[in-house]
Each structure stands twice: as structure tokens, then as C-alpha cells.
């Protein structure tokens, strides 16, 4: 429907745990990434999408489960740690897990500062970290795929990050460096301006 142009798909390792770290522009991102990757992808989705009533609620549960969604409470403290543990469990099983280091989607189009959770999972599991740059998903509107001259969505998978020089570095310092390398790579792939601050413009 949206004619995605996919670049660098071969950069995703064919075997072993892989952490896909992507920018986040729209709800569509959680569909575009797993349908563009060469391997099945799992990711965390707000638990409310799995608990709705009626036919629509059942459809959402089926849909998000079928594309690899794992329900998680949007919270802090114990629930946030449970989310990280869920992601780490997926990676330890040798699977592919996608995460948005910004924590929520950007409404101003800028790439905001990354949270440390993605780096913690990478450090905890030894998974290969592949940056992903999404372009154009924030401009997609319902039925816009029917319009002539519509812009194309682009998904760019970057080279896995080389983190070998961080072996033996204290955890806190290593996580900060991994987060910075992640966000720098995502910025290069997506072409976004970096805001330098945490994203507080969206609750999605």
C-alpha cells in the first residue's frame, strides 16, 4: 500500500540475537519494521492494545500478536524493568527485537535523546545492534496510499554497531556510549536533526 523502499536489509544478521534500534515517527512504524526485515521481529506494544472489548478489541489482539507485539504496561519502576527483562528474554532466545530508544514518537520530526534501556539490553545480552532509519512514515495519513504522486516510505537498515572497544568499560559509561552511537547512527540513516533533549511531546 505504501510502497516502502528498503535499503540495507542484508545488514541484519541471519542468525543470533539482533537489537533493531529505530527512530519513531508514527504508529505505522511498528508495522513497517517487521514487514521490512528479513527475519521475524518482536517488539513491545502498550498493553491497552491487547485488552480492548468487542470485535475491534479481538482484531487488535490478533493483529498485534501476529506481527510480533509483546504487551507491556507504560509505566516506571517495576513495570519498566519488566519491559527490559522481556526484551532481554527475546534476545537471549536468539531472536530479533525492535526498540525505539526515544521512548515515544517524535511529533516535531526531530530525533530526540535516547533512553538507556536499549543500551542496557544490548549490554546484557551481547546482541548485535542494528540501527534503523525510517523516512516518511510521519507523513502517512489514512487512505493516502490512494493519492497520486504520494511520497514513498523508506526503511534503512544500517551496519551493525562495532561495540568491541567497550568490553571491560564500566557499565554506566558503556551504556551512555552505546546510546550515543545508536542515536548518531539513526540520525545518519534518517537524516533527522537531533534535538539534544528527551522527547516530551507525545504520550504514544
PDB file of C-alpha atoms in Angstrom:
ATOM      1  CA  UNK A   1       0.000   0.000   0.000  1.00  0.00           C
ATOM      2  CA  UNK A   2       2.718   2.477   0.955  1.00  0.00           C
ATOM      3  CA  UNK A   3       5.432   1.218  -1.447  1.00  0.00           C
ATOM      4  CA  UNK A   4       8.271   1.122   1.100  1.00  0.00           C
ATOM      5  CA  UNK A   5      11.768   1.380  -0.302  1.00  0.00           C
ATOM      6  CA  UNK A   6      14.007  -0.889   1.782  1.00  0.00           C
ATOM      7  CA  UNK A   7      17.762  -0.271   1.955  1.00  0.00           C
ATOM      8  CA  UNK A   8      20.382  -2.419   3.694  1.00  0.00           C
ATOM      9  CA  UNK A   9      18.156  -5.365   4.584  1.00  0.00           C
ATOM     10  CA  UNK A  10      21.217  -7.644   4.380  1.00  0.00           C
ATOM     11  CA  UNK A  11      22.763  -5.731   7.302  1.00  0.00           C
ATOM     12  CA  UNK A  12      20.502  -7.683   9.662  1.00  0.00           C
ATOM     13  CA  UNK A  13      22.476 -10.803  10.694  1.00  0.00           C
ATOM     14  CA  UNK A  14      20.824 -14.001   9.522  1.00  0.00           C
ATOM     15  CA  UNK A  15      21.359 -15.738  12.861  1.00  0.00           C
ATOM     16  CA  UNK A  16      21.708 -14.853  16.522  1.00  0.00           C
ATOM     17  CA  UNK A  17      20.167 -12.111  18.687  1.00  0.00           C
ATOM     18  CA  UNK A  18      19.679  -8.746  16.989  1.00  0.00           C
ATOM     19  CA  UNK A  19      18.501  -5.490  18.527  1.00  0.00           C
ATOM     20  CA  UNK A  20      16.971  -3.124  15.964  1.00  0.00           C
ATOM     21  CA  UNK A  21      17.171   0.461  17.234  1.00  0.00           C
ATOM     22  CA  UNK A  22      14.979   2.844  15.246  1.00  0.00           C
ATOM     23  CA  UNK A  23      13.664   6.377  15.176  1.00  0.00           C
ATOM     24  CA  UNK A  24       9.926   6.688  15.787  1.00  0.00           C
ATOM     25  CA  UNK A  25       7.673   8.961  13.748  1.00  0.00           C
ATOM     26  CA  UNK A  26       4.272   7.244  13.634  1.00  0.00           C
ATOM     27  CA  UNK A  27       2.226   4.301  14.874  1.00  0.00           C
ATOM     28  CA  UNK A  28       2.823   2.768  11.440  1.00  0.00           C
ATOM     29  CA  UNK A  29       6.470   2.200  12.396  1.00  0.00           C
ATOM     30  CA  UNK A  30       5.584  -0.903  14.408  1.00  0.00           C
ATOM     31  CA  UNK A  31       4.157  -2.446  11.237  1.00  0.00           C
ATOM     32  CA  UNK A  32       6.760  -1.201   8.756  1.00  0.00           C
ATOM     33  CA  UNK A  33       9.798  -2.566  10.603  1.00  0.00           C
ATOM     34  CA  UNK A  34       8.702  -6.217  10.958  1.00  0.00           C
ATOM     35  CA  UNK A  35       7.349  -6.324   7.415  1.00  0.00           C
ATOM     36  CA  UNK A  36      10.643  -4.944   6.048  1.00  0.00           C
ATOM     37  CA  UNK A  37      13.132  -7.127   7.928  1.00  0.00           C
ATOM     38  CA  UNK A  38      14.461 -10.433   6.651  1.00  0.00           C
ATOM     39  CA  UNK A  39      13.711 -12.148   9.973  1.00  0.00           C
ATOM     40  CA  UNK A  40      10.666 -12.202  12.280  1.00  0.00           C
ATOM     41  CA  UNK A  41      10.762  -9.205  14.617  1.00  0.00           C
ATOM     42  CA  UNK A  42       9.241  -8.778  18.074  1.00  0.00           C
ATOM     43  CA  UNK A  43       8.695  -5.512  19.941  1.00  0.00           C
ATOM     44  CA  UNK A  44       6.856  -4.055  22.927  1.00  0.00           C
ATOM     45  CA  UNK A  45       3.398  -2.548  22.495  1.00  0.00           C
ATOM     46  CA  UNK A  46       1.173  -0.802  25.035  1.00  0.00           C
ATOM     47  CA  UNK A  47      -0.876  -3.413  26.867  1.00  0.00           C
ATOM     48  CA  UNK A  48      -4.077  -1.453  26.202  1.00  0.00           C
ATOM     49  CA  UNK A  49      -3.949  -2.652  22.579  1.00  0.00           C
ATOM     50  CA  UNK A  50      -4.428  -6.212  23.821  1.00  0.00           C
ATOM     51  CA  UNK A  51      -7.268  -5.627  26.277  1.00  0.00           C
ATOM     52  CA  UNK A  52      -9.942  -3.797  24.265  1.00  0.00           C
ATOM     53  CA  UNK A  53     -13.505  -5.166  24.244  1.00  0.00           C
ATOM     54  CA  UNK A  54     -15.635  -6.409  21.374  1.00  0.00           C
ATOM     55  CA  UNK A  55     -14.789  -7.267  17.811  1.00  0.00           C
ATOM     56  CA  UNK A  56     -12.338  -4.383  17.448  1.00  0.00           C
ATOM     57  CA  UNK A  57     -10.538  -5.434  20.608  1.00  0.00           C
ATOM     58  CA  UNK A  58     -10.219  -9.018  19.375  1.00  0.00           C
ATOM     59  CA  UNK A  59      -8.972  -7.815  16.000  1.00  0.00           C
ATOM     60  CA  UNK A  60      -6.282  -5.669  17.656  1.00  0.00           C
ATOM     61  CA  UNK A  61      -5.125  -8.554  19.830  1.00  0.00           C
ATOM     62  CA  UNK A  62      -4.888 -10.823  16.795  1.00  0.00           C
ATOM     63  CA  UNK A  63      -3.161  -8.207  14.651  1.00  0.00           C
ATOM     64  CA  UNK A  64      -0.521  -7.071  17.128  1.00  0.00           C
ATOM     65  CA  UNK A  65       0.202 -10.635  18.237  1.00  0.00           C
ATOM     66  CA  UNK A  66       0.583 -11.754  14.611  1.00  0.00           C
ATOM     67  CA  UNK A  67       3.195  -9.088  13.844  1.00  0.00           C
ATOM     68  CA  UNK A  68       5.279  -9.875  16.929  1.00  0.00           C
ATOM     69  CA  UNK A  69       3.896  -7.467  19.511  1.00  0.00           C
ATOM     70  CA  UNK A  70       4.581  -8.135  23.191  1.00  0.00           C
ATOM     71  CA  UNK A  71       2.213  -6.324  25.611  1.00  0.00           C
ATOM     72  CA  UNK A  72       3.799  -4.075  28.215  1.00  0.00           C
ATOM     73  CA  UNK A  73       2.494  -1.514  30.713  1.00  0.00           C
ATOM     74  CA  UNK A  74       3.633   2.051  30.037  1.00  0.00           C
ATOM     75  CA  UNK A  75       4.987   2.872  33.473  1.00  0.00           C
ATOM     76  CA  UNK A  76       8.105   3.379  35.513  1.00  0.00           C
ATOM     77  CA  UNK A  77       9.893   1.388  38.170  1.00  0.00           C
ATOM     78  CA  UNK A  78       8.940  -2.277  38.382  1.00  0.00           C
ATOM     79  CA  UNK A  79       6.901  -2.286  35.144  1.00  0.00           C
ATOM     80  CA  UNK A  80       9.694  -0.579  33.209  1.00  0.00           C
ATOM     81  CA  UNK A  81      12.202  -3.156  34.442  1.00  0.00           C
ATOM     82  CA  UNK A  82       9.789  -5.928  33.465  1.00  0.00           C
ATOM     83  CA  UNK A  83       9.714  -4.492  29.940  1.00  0.00           C
ATOM     84  CA  UNK A  84      13.504  -4.546  29.727  1.00  0.00           C
ATOM     85  CA  UNK A  85      13.564  -8.098  31.047  1.00  0.00           C
ATOM     86  CA  UNK A  86      11.000  -9.127  28.411  1.00  0.00           C
ATOM     87  CA  UNK A  87      13.157  -7.661  25.657  1.00  0.00           C
ATOM     88  CA  UNK A  88      16.280  -9.318  27.018  1.00  0.00           C
ATOM     89  CA  UNK A  89      14.493 -12.678  27.169  1.00  0.00           C
ATOM     90  CA  UNK A  90      13.589 -12.380  23.490  1.00  0.00           C
ATOM     91  CA  UNK A  91      17.202 -11.561  22.612  1.00  0.00           C
ATOM     92  CA  UNK A  92      18.621 -14.376  24.730  1.00  0.00           C
ATOM     93  CA  UNK A  93      16.397 -16.755  22.764  1.00  0.00           C
ATOM     94  CA  UNK A  94      18.331 -15.700  19.660  1.00  0.00           C
ATOM     95  CA  UNK A  95      15.505 -13.637  18.164  1.00  0.00           C
ATOM     96  CA  UNK A  96      15.222 -10.138  16.719  1.00  0.00           C
ATOM     97  CA  UNK A  97      13.822  -7.407  18.958  1.00  0.00           C
ATOM     98  CA  UNK A  98      12.984  -3.855  17.838  1.00  0.00           C
ATOM     99  CA  UNK A  99      13.028  -0.840  20.107  1.00  0.00           C
ATOM    100  CA  UNK A 100      12.571   2.917  19.810  1.00  0.00           C
ATOM    101  CA  UNK A 101      15.311   4.435  22.027  1.00  0.00           C
ATOM    102  CA  UNK A 102      13.491   7.789  22.090  1.00  0.00           C
ATOM    103  CA  UNK A 103      10.758   6.061  24.086  1.00  0.00           C
ATOM    104  CA  UNK A 104       7.893   7.655  22.179  1.00  0.00           C
ATOM    105  CA  UNK A 105       7.230   9.037  18.735  1.00  0.00           C
ATOM    106  CA  UNK A 106       8.501  12.428  17.658  1.00  0.00           C
ATOM    107  CA  UNK A 107       5.853  14.983  16.731  1.00  0.00           C
ATOM    108  CA  UNK A 108       8.285  17.716  15.694  1.00  0.00           C
ATOM    109  CA  UNK A 109      10.246  15.486  13.320  1.00  0.00           C
ATOM    110  CA  UNK A 110      13.492  15.805  15.257  1.00  0.00           C
ATOM    111  CA  UNK A 111      15.455  12.895  16.659  1.00  0.00           C
ATOM    112  CA  UNK A 112      15.346  13.163  20.422  1.00  0.00           C
ATOM    113  CA  UNK A 113      17.772  11.842  23.012  1.00  0.00           C
ATOM    114  CA  UNK A 114      17.812   8.107  23.537  1.00  0.00           C
ATOM    115  CA  UNK A 115      16.941   6.425  26.816  1.00  0.00           C
ATOM    116  CA  UNK A 116      19.344   3.899  28.285  1.00  0.00           C
ATOM    117  CA  UNK A 117      17.083   0.836  28.113  1.00  0.00           C
ATOM    118  CA  UNK A 118      18.155  -0.234  24.623  1.00  0.00           C
ATOM    119  CA  UNK A 119      21.823   0.015  25.576  1.00  0.00           C
ATOM    120  CA  UNK A 120      21.136  -1.977  28.745  1.00  0.00           C
ATOM    121  CA  UNK A 121      19.603  -4.798  26.708  1.00  0.00           C
ATOM    122  CA  UNK A 122      22.485  -4.763  24.245  1.00  0.00           C
ATOM    123  CA  UNK A 123      24.990  -4.870  27.076  1.00  0.00           C
ATOM    124  CA  UNK A 124      23.033  -7.514  28.981  1.00  0.00           C
ATOM    125  CA  UNK A 125      22.615  -9.934  26.072  1.00  0.00           C
ATOM    126  CA  UNK A 126      25.507  -9.254  23.703  1.00  0.00           C
ATOM    127  CA  UNK A 127      23.037  -8.862  20.826  1.00  0.00           C
ATOM    128  CA  UNK A 128      24.144  -7.275  17.574  1.00  0.00           C
ATOM    129  CA  UNK A 129      22.825  -3.705  17.444  1.00  0.00           C
ATOM    130  CA  UNK A 130      21.499  -2.650  14.034  1.00  0.00           C
ATOM    131  CA  UNK A 131      20.379   0.995  13.677  1.00  0.00           C
ATOM    132  CA  UNK A 132      17.287   1.679  11.585  1.00  0.00           C
ATOM    133  CA  UNK A 133      16.269   4.937   9.938  1.00  0.00           C
ATOM    134  CA  UNK A 134      12.632   5.429   8.961  1.00  0.00           C
ATOM    135  CA  UNK A 135      11.793   8.174   6.470  1.00  0.00           C
ATOM    136  CA  UNK A 136       8.326   9.423   5.561  1.00  0.00           C
ATOM    137  CA  UNK A 137       6.199   7.376   7.966  1.00  0.00           C
ATOM    138  CA  UNK A 138       5.212  10.505   9.864  1.00  0.00           C
ATOM    139  CA  UNK A 139       3.501  11.971   6.794  1.00  0.00           C
ATOM    140  CA  UNK A 140       1.311   8.952   6.047  1.00  0.00           C
ATOM    141  CA  UNK A 141      -2.422   9.506   6.545  1.00  0.00           C
ATOM    142  CA  UNK A 142      -5.379   7.108   6.208  1.00  0.00           C
ATOM    143  CA  UNK A 143      -6.017   6.318   2.528  1.00  0.00           C
ATOM    144  CA  UNK A 144      -3.062   8.467   1.464  1.00  0.00           C
ATOM    145  CA  UNK A 145      -1.761   5.474  -0.479  1.00  0.00           C
ATOM    146  CA  UNK A 146      -4.625   6.080  -2.931  1.00  0.00           C
ATOM    147  CA  UNK A 147      -3.430   9.565  -3.857  1.00  0.00           C
ATOM    148  CA  UNK A 148      -1.344  10.141  -6.997  1.00  0.00           C
ATOM    149  CA  UNK A 149       2.230  11.290  -6.540  1.00  0.00           C
ATOM    150  CA  UNK A 150       2.344  10.140  -2.942  1.00  0.00           C
ATOM    151  CA  UNK A 151       5.843  10.118  -1.381  1.00  0.00           C
ATOM    152  CA  UNK A 152       7.449   6.759  -0.680  1.00  0.00           C
ATOM    153  CA  UNK A 153       8.302   5.451   2.741  1.00  0.00           C
ATOM    154  CA  UNK A 154      11.904   4.422   3.189  1.00  0.00           C
ATOM    155  CA  UNK A 155      13.397   1.932   5.666  1.00  0.00           C
ATOM    156  CA  UNK A 156      17.174   1.995   6.037  1.00  0.00           C
ATOM    157  CA  UNK A 157      18.974  -0.755   7.946  1.00  0.00           C
ATOM    158  CA  UNK A 158      22.481   0.346   8.896  1.00  0.00           C
ATOM    159  CA  UNK A 159      25.621  -1.653   9.576  1.00  0.00           C
ATOM    160  CA  UNK A 160      25.720  -3.370  12.981  1.00  0.00           C
ATOM    161  CA  UNK A 161      27.462  -1.153  15.523  1.00  0.00           C
ATOM    162  CA  UNK A 162      31.000  -2.118  16.487  1.00  0.00           C
ATOM    163  CA  UNK A 163      30.986  -2.199  20.292  1.00  0.00           C
ATOM    164  CA  UNK A 164      34.049  -4.388  20.820  1.00  0.00           C
ATOM    165  CA  UNK A 165      36.079  -1.480  22.198  1.00  0.00           C
ATOM    166  CA  UNK A 166      33.629  -1.190  25.105  1.00  0.00           C
ATOM    167  CA  UNK A 167      34.494  -4.568  26.585  1.00  0.00           C
ATOM    168  CA  UNK A 168      35.770  -4.009  30.105  1.00  0.00           C
ATOM    169  CA  UNK A 169      34.369  -0.457  30.254  1.00  0.00           C
ATOM    170  CA  UNK A 170      32.235   0.189  33.379  1.00  0.00           C
ATOM    171  CA  UNK A 171      28.529  -0.482  32.699  1.00  0.00           C
ATOM    172  CA  UNK A 172      27.250   3.061  33.188  1.00  0.00           C
ATOM    173  CA  UNK A 173      29.838   4.620  30.895  1.00  0.00           C
ATOM    174  CA  UNK A 174      29.391   1.846  28.332  1.00  0.00           C
ATOM    175  CA  UNK A 175      25.605   2.274  28.223  1.00  0.00           C
ATOM    176  CA  UNK A 176      25.927   6.005  27.679  1.00  0.00           C
ATOM    177  CA  UNK A 177      28.393   5.444  24.839  1.00  0.00           C
ATOM    178  CA  UNK A 178      26.224   2.745  23.229  1.00  0.00           C
ATOM    179  CA  UNK A 179      23.203   5.048  23.409  1.00  0.00           C
ATOM    180  CA  UNK A 180      25.137   7.878  21.774  1.00  0.00           C
ATOM    181  CA  UNK A 181      26.431   5.631  18.982  1.00  0.00           C
ATOM    182  CA  UNK A 182      22.915   4.316  18.418  1.00  0.00           C
ATOM    183  CA  UNK A 183      21.379   7.766  18.108  1.00  0.00           C
ATOM    184  CA  UNK A 184      24.202   9.081  15.918  1.00  0.00           C
ATOM    185  CA  UNK A 185      23.769   6.144  13.534  1.00  0.00           C
ATOM    186  CA  UNK A 186      19.979   6.561  13.448  1.00  0.00           C
ATOM    187  CA  UNK A 187      20.417  10.276  12.675  1.00  0.00           C
ATOM    188  CA  UNK A 188      22.730   9.484   9.747  1.00  0.00           C
ATOM    189  CA  UNK A 189      20.238   6.968   8.348  1.00  0.00           C
ATOM    190  CA  UNK A 190      17.084   9.042   8.844  1.00  0.00           C
ATOM    191  CA  UNK A 191      18.567  12.461   8.073  1.00  0.00           C
ATOM    192  CA  UNK A 192      16.842  13.920  11.123  1.00  0.00           C
ATOM    193  CA  UNK A 193      18.081  16.873  13.105  1.00  0.00           C
ATOM    194  CA  UNK A 194      18.976  15.885  16.658  1.00  0.00           C
ATOM    195  CA  UNK A 195      17.164  17.861  19.328  1.00  0.00           C
ATOM    196  CA  UNK A 196      19.592  17.151  22.146  1.00  0.00           C
ATOM    197  CA  UNK A 197      16.752  16.678  24.625  1.00  0.00           C
ATOM    198  CA  UNK A 198      14.376  13.951  25.777  1.00  0.00           C
ATOM    199  CA  UNK A 199      11.136  13.715  23.806  1.00  0.00           C
ATOM    200  CA  UNK A 200       8.275  15.018  25.936  1.00  0.00           C
ATOM    201  CA  UNK A 201       5.890  15.942  23.114  1.00  0.00           C
ATOM    202  CA  UNK A 202       3.971  12.697  22.816  1.00  0.00           C
ATOM    203  CA  UNK A 203       2.394  10.050  25.027  1.00  0.00           C
ATOM    204  CA  UNK A 204       2.083   7.444  22.248  1.00  0.00           C
TER     205      UNK A 204
END
